[in-house]
Amino acid sequence: MTTETQAEKKKVIFSGMQPSGNITLGNYLGALKNWTKLKDEYNCLFCIVDLHALTVRQDPTELRKRSRQLLMQYIAAGLDPEKNIIYYQSHVSAHAELAWILNCYTYMGELNRMTQFKEKSQRHSENINAGLFTYPVLMAADILLYQTDLVPVGNDQSQHLELTRDVANRFNNLYGQTFTVPEGYFPKVGARIMSLQEPTKKMSKSDENPNAYIALLDPPDVIVRKLKRAVTDSEGKIAYNDNQPGIKNLINIYCSITEESIESTVERFSGLGYGDFKMKVAEVVVEELRPLQEKFRELEKDKKYIDSIIKNNAEKASYIAAKTLRKVKRKVGLPNTI
Ligand code: AQP
């Protein structure tokens, strides 16, 4: 078998992140770090889903800057822009086109049930726009355009993936086999990392309080300071349970990085005070992020290289996406281009 045929046989993985803030240790441990383990085994597309970020008001200059930074952080974390397709969603117009078509095959009732819409419309009550409502349809288009087999998702996204599968099946039933129906890919490691200030809420890059999250590019002294300030409890005991969500979160962070078991971590640190334990966590976080931050700074200096990645990968993604879009247009009866 030639290398090319082997590559073709690999399953397709699609995943993405929104440049809606500076990505956090939560995004890294829950998604990015796991992606780096898949990058050789699968045909991977890792997207910067900038169109999705528009569902919440963004400062245009900041959005552009963060999108580029996110792309560089993907590479700095270990994704390979030669083997993986790393690109901006807005550079491949097929995403928006397919989303429109799929909007016509998705029911209001289905979208009304989406819990993320309910949650985000509460959080952004001043701006409940139609994009926020149809967000899952754009996500379905992202996935289906590439005939994706597997989508690494956290629990928070499983409802959207189910909708993608329903829409794909509906379309295939109406028009014959058009889309691969994707499955969720649930990584073995990748705890849900919680806010450092409200440990019952997930760590989010768009949190208004920067002390609630560790950004991947936070310098070591900032990481130490944020962890020292992390909210804990008055039990004074290192234990892993829901009554001590702050300490539980710090243990999860520590174990996700070191891959040590929770039991042995709790046992090893059981005699420590919270202050000392926080310093142990800070040490492993700083060391984990150090190489990523160094690589990021190198990449930042090489504008030409990053520009070439942006261009080449957008072309690769567009080529694959155009094939699916052409098929879809033909099936629904849109006229051929002349
Ligand atoms: N706290 C978290 N712990 C573990 N995994 C997480 N992810 C997000 N937060 C955590 C995973 O990161 C990926 C990218 O997510 P996204 O950019 O699509 O947006 P999100 O899930 O809404 O992440 P944020 O940080 O909370 O963004 P904002 O604040 O903009 O809403 C996903 O795979 C997600 O599971």
Short mmCIF file of C-alpha atoms and ligand atoms in Angstrom, two decimals:
data_model
loop_
_atom_site.label_atom_id
_atom_site.label_comp_id
_atom_site.label_asym_id
_atom_site.label_seq_id
_atom_site.Cartn_x
_atom_site.Cartn_y
_atom_site.Cartn_z
CA MET A 1 0.00 0.00 0.00
CA THR A 2 1.43 3.43 -0.90
CA THR A 3 1.75 6.08 1.78
CA GLU A 4 -0.90 8.09 0.01
CA THR A 5 -3.42 5.25 0.10
CA GLN A 6 -2.65 4.70 3.77
CA ALA A 7 -3.25 8.40 4.43
CA GLU A 8 -6.54 8.21 2.55
CA LYS A 9 -7.62 5.27 4.68
CA LYS A 10 -7.05 7.14 7.93
CA LYS A 11 -10.20 8.29 9.65
CA VAL A 12 -11.01 12.00 9.53
CA ILE A 13 -11.09 14.05 12.70
CA PHE A 14 -12.47 17.58 12.84
CA SER A 15 -12.31 19.90 15.82
CA GLY A 16 -12.10 23.60 16.52
CA MET A 17 -11.94 26.38 19.06
CA GLN A 18 -13.43 29.82 19.06
CA PRO A 19 -11.08 32.81 19.22
CA SER A 20 -13.51 34.33 21.72
CA GLY A 21 -10.82 34.97 24.33
CA ASN A 22 -7.30 33.93 25.22
CA ILE A 23 -7.41 30.17 25.36
CA THR A 24 -7.16 28.75 28.81
CA LEU A 25 -5.65 25.83 30.64
CA GLY A 26 -9.18 24.32 30.44
CA ASN A 27 -9.19 24.47 26.62
CA TYR A 28 -5.68 23.03 26.63
CA LEU A 29 -6.25 20.12 29.01
CA GLY A 30 -9.77 19.39 27.74
CA ALA A 31 -9.02 19.64 24.03
CA LEU A 32 -5.72 20.87 22.57
CA LYS A 33 -3.43 18.53 24.50
CA ASN A 34 -5.55 15.55 23.43
CA TRP A 35 -5.55 16.69 19.83
CA THR A 36 -1.76 16.49 19.77
CA LYS A 37 -2.06 12.78 20.55
CA LEU A 38 -4.33 12.20 17.55
CA LYS A 39 -2.44 14.21 14.98
CA ASP A 40 -0.47 11.32 13.46
CA GLU A 41 -3.04 8.55 13.64
CA TYR A 42 -5.84 10.41 11.86
CA ASN A 43 -6.39 12.87 9.03
CA CYS A 44 -6.98 15.89 11.23
CA LEU A 45 -8.54 19.25 10.57
CA PHE A 46 -8.12 21.75 13.37
CA CYS A 47 -10.12 24.87 12.72
CA ILE A 48 -10.15 28.32 14.29
CA VAL A 49 -13.90 28.79 14.30
CA ASP A 50 -13.91 32.54 13.93
CA LEU A 51 -17.42 32.70 12.39
CA HIS A 52 -18.77 31.07 15.54
CA ALA A 53 -17.07 33.73 17.65
CA LEU A 54 -19.21 36.41 15.95
CA THR A 55 -22.29 35.13 17.77
CA VAL A 56 -21.01 37.21 20.71
CA ARG A 57 -19.89 40.82 20.15
CA GLN A 58 -16.14 40.97 19.54
CA ASP A 59 -13.74 43.87 19.24
CA PRO A 60 -12.63 43.55 15.55
CA THR A 61 -8.93 44.29 16.16
CA GLU A 62 -8.81 41.93 19.12
CA LEU A 63 -10.62 39.17 17.22
CA ARG A 64 -8.12 39.29 14.36
CA LYS A 65 -5.20 39.28 16.78
CA ARG A 66 -6.60 36.43 18.89
CA SER A 67 -7.39 34.32 15.82
CA ARG A 68 -3.77 34.49 14.70
CA GLN A 69 -2.56 33.82 18.23
CA LEU A 70 -4.84 30.81 18.46
CA LEU A 71 -3.44 29.40 15.23
CA MET A 72 0.10 29.86 16.56
CA GLN A 73 -0.88 28.26 19.87
CA TYR A 74 -2.20 25.19 18.03
CA ILE A 75 1.23 24.82 16.43
CA ALA A 76 3.17 25.73 19.57
CA ALA A 77 1.26 23.01 21.46
CA GLY A 78 2.48 20.42 18.94
CA LEU A 79 -0.03 20.25 16.08
CA ASP A 80 1.70 19.81 12.76
CA PRO A 81 0.70 22.28 10.02
CA GLU A 82 2.30 20.06 7.38
CA LYS A 83 0.27 16.98 8.29
CA ASN A 84 -2.81 18.49 9.93
CA ILE A 85 -5.00 21.08 8.25
CA ILE A 86 -4.92 24.09 10.56
CA TYR A 87 -7.02 26.94 9.20
CA TYR A 88 -9.50 29.77 9.74
CA GLN A 89 -13.15 28.85 9.23
CA SER A 90 -13.81 32.21 7.53
CA HIS A 91 -11.20 31.44 4.86
CA VAL A 92 -13.29 28.55 3.55
CA SER A 93 -16.57 30.02 2.33
CA ALA A 94 -18.11 26.56 1.97
CA HIS A 95 -18.76 26.56 5.75
CA ALA A 96 -21.20 29.45 5.51
CA GLU A 97 -22.76 28.15 2.28
CA LEU A 98 -23.40 24.67 3.60
CA ALA A 99 -24.70 26.13 6.86
CA TRP A 100 -27.34 28.04 4.90
CA ILE A 101 -28.45 24.93 3.05
CA LEU A 102 -28.54 22.85 6.24
CA ASN A 103 -30.58 25.59 7.97
CA CYS A 104 -33.32 24.56 5.57
CA TYR A 105 -33.09 20.98 6.82
CA THR A 106 -33.06 21.76 10.55
CA TYR A 107 -36.21 22.38 12.58
CA MET A 108 -36.83 25.27 14.94
CA GLY A 109 -37.95 22.75 17.55
CA GLU A 110 -34.57 21.02 17.39
CA LEU A 111 -32.66 24.26 17.86
CA ASN A 112 -35.01 25.37 20.64
CA ARG A 113 -33.90 22.39 22.70
CA MET A 114 -30.20 23.27 22.63
CA THR A 115 -29.03 23.98 26.16
CA GLN A 116 -26.04 26.05 25.05
CA PHE A 117 -28.41 28.48 23.31
CA LYS A 118 -30.47 28.79 26.49
CA GLU A 119 -27.36 29.28 28.60
CA LYS A 120 -25.68 31.76 26.22
CA SER A 121 -28.84 33.78 25.69
CA GLN A 122 -29.08 34.22 29.44
CA ARG A 123 -25.44 35.28 29.60
CA HIS A 124 -25.79 37.67 26.63
CA SER A 125 -29.38 38.80 27.13
CA GLU A 126 -28.64 42.11 25.39
CA ASN A 127 -27.68 40.32 22.17
CA ILE A 128 -29.73 37.21 21.49
CA ASN A 129 -29.03 37.11 17.77
CA ALA A 130 -30.11 34.59 15.14
CA GLY A 131 -26.50 33.37 14.81
CA LEU A 132 -26.52 32.26 18.43
CA PHE A 133 -29.66 30.26 17.67
CA THR A 134 -28.37 28.63 14.48
CA TYR A 135 -24.83 28.08 15.85
CA PRO A 136 -25.31 24.26 15.90
CA VAL A 137 -26.16 24.29 12.17
CA LEU A 138 -22.88 26.04 11.35
CA MET A 139 -21.16 23.47 13.54
CA ALA A 140 -22.91 20.68 11.60
CA ALA A 141 -21.66 22.23 8.34
CA ASP A 142 -18.10 22.44 9.74
CA ILE A 143 -18.13 18.74 10.51
CA LEU A 144 -20.05 17.39 7.52
CA LEU A 145 -18.06 19.29 4.88
CA TYR A 146 -15.02 17.10 5.50
CA GLN A 147 -16.82 13.74 5.67
CA THR A 148 -15.64 13.61 9.28
CA ASP A 149 -15.63 10.25 11.04
CA LEU A 150 -14.79 11.41 14.54
CA VAL A 151 -15.32 14.62 16.48
CA PRO A 152 -13.47 15.04 19.78
CA VAL A 153 -16.04 16.69 22.02
CA GLY A 154 -16.52 17.52 25.64
CA ASN A 155 -19.86 16.71 27.30
CA ASP A 156 -20.93 20.28 26.68
CA GLN A 157 -20.93 19.68 22.91
CA SER A 158 -22.54 16.24 22.72
CA GLN A 159 -26.04 17.68 22.12
CA HIS A 160 -24.73 19.63 19.11
CA LEU A 161 -23.05 16.52 17.75
CA GLU A 162 -26.32 14.58 18.07
CA LEU A 163 -28.05 17.30 16.03
CA THR A 164 -25.30 17.06 13.39
CA ARG A 165 -25.94 13.32 13.14
CA ASP A 166 -29.71 13.86 12.85
CA VAL A 167 -29.30 16.44 10.09
CA ALA A 168 -26.81 14.23 8.21
CA ASN A 169 -29.14 11.22 8.41
CA ARG A 170 -32.12 13.33 7.34
CA PHE A 171 -30.23 14.61 4.30
CA ASN A 172 -28.88 11.16 3.39
CA ASN A 173 -32.38 9.67 3.65
CA LEU A 174 -33.80 12.33 1.35
CA TYR A 175 -31.05 12.42 -1.28
CA GLY A 176 -28.99 9.27 -0.90
CA GLN A 177 -25.57 8.89 0.75
CA THR A 178 -24.02 12.37 0.89
CA PHE A 179 -22.49 12.83 4.33
CA THR A 180 -20.50 10.56 6.61
CA VAL A 181 -22.44 10.41 9.88
CA PRO A 182 -19.85 11.39 12.51
CA GLU A 183 -19.29 9.79 15.88
CA GLY A 184 -18.14 11.50 19.06
CA TYR A 185 -14.59 10.83 20.13
CA PHE A 186 -14.22 10.89 23.89
CA PRO A 187 -10.61 11.08 25.01
CA LYS A 188 -9.61 8.99 28.04
CA VAL A 189 -7.93 11.88 29.82
CA GLY A 190 -9.16 15.45 29.78
CA ALA A 191 -10.99 16.47 32.90
CA ARG A 192 -13.36 19.38 32.89
CA ILE A 193 -11.32 22.20 34.40
CA MET A 194 -13.25 24.61 36.58
CA SER A 195 -12.97 28.34 37.27
CA LEU A 196 -10.32 29.22 39.85
CA GLN A 197 -12.70 31.75 41.39
CA GLU A 198 -16.00 29.84 41.20
CA PRO A 199 -14.95 26.18 41.09
CA THR A 200 -18.49 24.94 40.40
CA LYS A 201 -18.44 26.78 37.05
CA LYS A 202 -16.25 25.70 34.13
CA MET A 203 -13.08 27.64 33.35
CA SER A 204 -13.97 29.84 30.35
CA LYS A 205 -11.81 32.02 28.14
CA SER A 206 -14.50 34.71 28.00
CA ASP A 207 -14.80 35.00 31.80
CA GLU A 208 -14.74 38.67 32.77
CA ASN A 209 -12.50 37.95 35.73
CA PRO A 210 -8.97 37.06 34.49
CA ASN A 211 -8.20 35.50 37.89
CA ALA A 212 -10.77 32.81 37.09
CA TYR A 213 -8.63 31.28 34.37
CA ILE A 214 -5.03 30.61 33.43
CA ALA A 215 -4.36 31.74 29.88
CA LEU A 216 -1.85 29.60 27.98
CA LEU A 217 0.35 32.61 27.47
CA ASP A 218 0.27 33.85 31.08
CA PRO A 219 3.85 34.37 32.32
CA PRO A 220 5.01 32.12 35.20
CA ASP A 221 4.59 34.78 37.91
CA VAL A 222 1.00 35.40 36.80
CA ILE A 223 0.27 31.66 36.85
CA VAL A 224 1.66 31.39 40.38
CA ARG A 225 -0.34 34.43 41.53
CA LYS A 226 -3.62 33.16 40.04
CA LEU A 227 -3.18 29.73 41.59
CA LYS A 228 -2.29 31.22 44.98
CA ARG A 229 -5.56 33.16 44.81
CA ALA A 230 -7.62 30.13 43.74
CA VAL A 231 -10.73 29.76 45.88
CA THR A 232 -10.63 26.71 48.18
CA ASP A 233 -12.52 25.91 51.41
CA SER A 234 -12.12 25.85 55.16
CA GLU A 235 -11.69 22.05 55.51
CA GLY A 236 -7.90 22.40 55.38
CA LYS A 237 -7.47 18.87 53.99
CA ILE A 238 -6.33 17.70 50.55
CA ALA A 239 -9.20 15.44 49.47
CA TYR A 240 -11.01 14.68 46.24
CA ASN A 241 -14.75 15.21 46.66
CA ASP A 242 -17.60 17.47 45.53
CA ASN A 243 -17.77 19.28 48.86
CA GLN A 244 -14.30 20.70 48.17
CA PRO A 245 -14.68 21.76 44.51
CA GLY A 246 -11.70 24.16 44.60
CA ILE A 247 -9.25 21.50 45.81
CA LYS A 248 -10.84 18.89 43.55
CA ASN A 249 -10.21 21.21 40.60
CA LEU A 250 -6.56 21.74 41.58
CA ILE A 251 -6.10 17.97 41.88
CA ASN A 252 -7.66 17.52 38.42
CA ILE A 253 -5.29 20.11 36.96
CA TYR A 254 -2.31 18.45 38.59
CA CYS A 255 -3.30 14.94 37.47
CA SER A 256 -4.23 15.95 33.91
CA ILE A 257 -0.73 17.34 33.49
CA THR A 258 1.31 14.70 35.32
CA GLU A 259 -0.99 11.79 34.37
CA GLU A 260 -0.52 10.55 37.93
CA SER A 261 -3.60 8.90 39.44
CA ILE A 262 -5.89 10.91 41.69
CA GLU A 263 -5.49 8.39 44.54
CA SER A 264 -1.71 8.55 44.60
CA THR A 265 -1.71 12.35 44.26
CA VAL A 266 -4.10 12.74 47.20
CA GLU A 267 -2.03 10.31 49.25
CA ARG A 268 1.28 12.00 48.44
CA PHE A 269 0.06 15.51 49.27
CA SER A 270 -2.29 14.66 52.11
CA GLY A 271 -0.06 16.28 54.75
CA LEU A 272 0.39 19.58 52.88
CA GLY A 273 -1.36 22.85 53.62
CA TYR A 274 -3.35 24.46 50.78
CA GLY A 275 -0.69 27.12 50.17
CA ASP A 276 2.02 24.49 49.60
CA PHE A 277 -0.23 22.34 47.45
CA LYS A 278 -1.08 25.33 45.28
CA MET A 279 2.66 25.87 44.74
CA LYS A 280 3.06 22.21 43.64
CA VAL A 281 0.25 22.71 41.13
CA ALA A 282 1.78 26.00 39.96
CA GLU A 283 5.14 24.28 39.38
CA VAL A 284 3.68 21.63 37.06
CA VAL A 285 1.52 24.16 35.19
CA VAL A 286 4.47 26.50 34.61
CA GLU A 287 6.65 23.61 33.40
CA GLU A 288 3.93 22.23 31.14
CA LEU A 289 3.38 25.59 29.47
CA ARG A 290 7.03 26.68 29.27
CA PRO A 291 7.91 24.87 25.98
CA LEU A 292 4.62 25.95 24.41
CA GLN A 293 5.28 29.58 25.33
CA GLU A 294 8.86 29.41 24.00
CA LYS A 295 7.71 27.93 20.71
CA PHE A 296 4.95 30.54 20.48
CA ARG A 297 7.48 33.36 20.85
CA GLU A 298 9.60 31.84 18.06
CA LEU A 299 6.59 31.51 15.77
CA GLU A 300 5.57 35.09 16.48
CA LYS A 301 8.84 36.27 14.93
CA ASP A 302 8.28 34.30 11.74
CA LYS A 303 5.46 36.17 10.07
CA LYS A 304 6.18 34.78 6.60
CA TYR A 305 6.04 31.18 7.80
CA ILE A 306 2.74 31.70 9.60
CA ASP A 307 1.28 33.50 6.57
CA SER A 308 2.28 30.59 4.35
CA ILE A 309 0.61 28.11 6.71
CA ILE A 310 -2.57 30.18 6.73
CA LYS A 311 -2.65 30.29 2.94
CA ASN A 312 -1.68 26.68 2.20
CA ASN A 313 -3.98 25.15 4.77
CA ALA A 314 -6.96 27.26 3.70
CA GLU A 315 -6.38 25.96 0.16
CA LYS A 316 -6.22 22.36 1.33
CA ALA A 317 -9.41 22.72 3.39
CA SER A 318 -11.22 24.56 0.57
CA TYR A 319 -10.39 21.80 -1.87
CA ILE A 320 -11.94 19.09 0.31
CA ALA A 321 -14.91 21.24 1.35
CA ALA A 322 -15.72 22.22 -2.25
CA LYS A 323 -16.14 18.56 -3.21
CA THR A 324 -18.84 18.00 -0.58
CA LEU A 325 -20.52 21.33 -1.29
CA ARG A 326 -20.71 20.58 -5.03
CA LYS A 327 -22.34 17.25 -4.28
CA VAL A 328 -24.87 18.86 -1.92
CA LYS A 329 -25.77 21.62 -4.37
CA ARG A 330 -26.33 19.09 -7.12
CA LYS A 331 -28.51 16.91 -4.90
CA VAL A 332 -30.79 19.72 -3.75
CA GLY A 333 -31.22 21.00 -7.31
CA LEU A 334 -29.14 24.16 -7.44
CA PRO A 335 -28.01 24.88 -11.01
CA ASN A 336 -24.50 23.97 -12.10
CA THR A 337 -22.05 26.81 -12.60
CA ILE A 338 -21.31 27.42 -16.28
N1 AQP B 1 -13.07 24.26 31.31
C1 AQP B 1 -12.86 23.36 30.38
N2 AQP B 1 -12.35 22.15 30.68
C2 AQP B 1 -12.12 21.22 29.72
N3 AQP B 1 -12.35 21.44 28.41
C3 AQP B 1 -12.85 22.63 28.05
N4 AQP B 1 -13.18 23.17 26.85
C4 AQP B 1 -13.63 24.43 27.03
N5 AQP B 1 -13.59 24.75 28.33
C5 AQP B 1 -13.12 23.66 28.99
C6 AQP B 1 -13.04 22.50 25.56
O1 AQP B 1 -12.30 23.39 24.71
C7 AQP B 1 -12.73 23.23 23.36
C8 AQP B 1 -12.93 24.58 22.70
O2 AQP B 1 -14.06 25.18 23.12
P1 AQP B 1 -14.70 26.42 22.31
O3 AQP B 1 -13.68 27.40 21.95
O4 AQP B 1 -15.57 25.93 21.21
O5 AQP B 1 -15.64 27.10 23.34
P2 AQP B 1 -16.17 26.69 24.72
O6 AQP B 1 -16.33 25.23 24.92
O7 AQP B 1 -17.38 27.51 24.94
O8 AQP B 1 -14.93 27.17 25.60
P3 AQP B 1 -14.87 28.41 26.54
O9 AQP B 1 -13.44 28.55 26.95
O10 AQP B 1 -15.88 28.31 27.63
O11 AQP B 1 -15.22 29.61 25.55
P4 AQP B 1 -16.25 30.78 25.71
O12 AQP B 1 -15.88 31.44 26.99
O13 AQP B 1 -16.02 31.64 24.52
O14 AQP B 1 -17.63 30.19 25.72
C9 AQP B 1 -13.97 22.34 23.39
O15 AQP B 1 -13.58 21.04 22.97
C10 AQP B 1 -14.37 22.32 24.84
O16 AQP B 1 -15.01 21.10 25.20
#
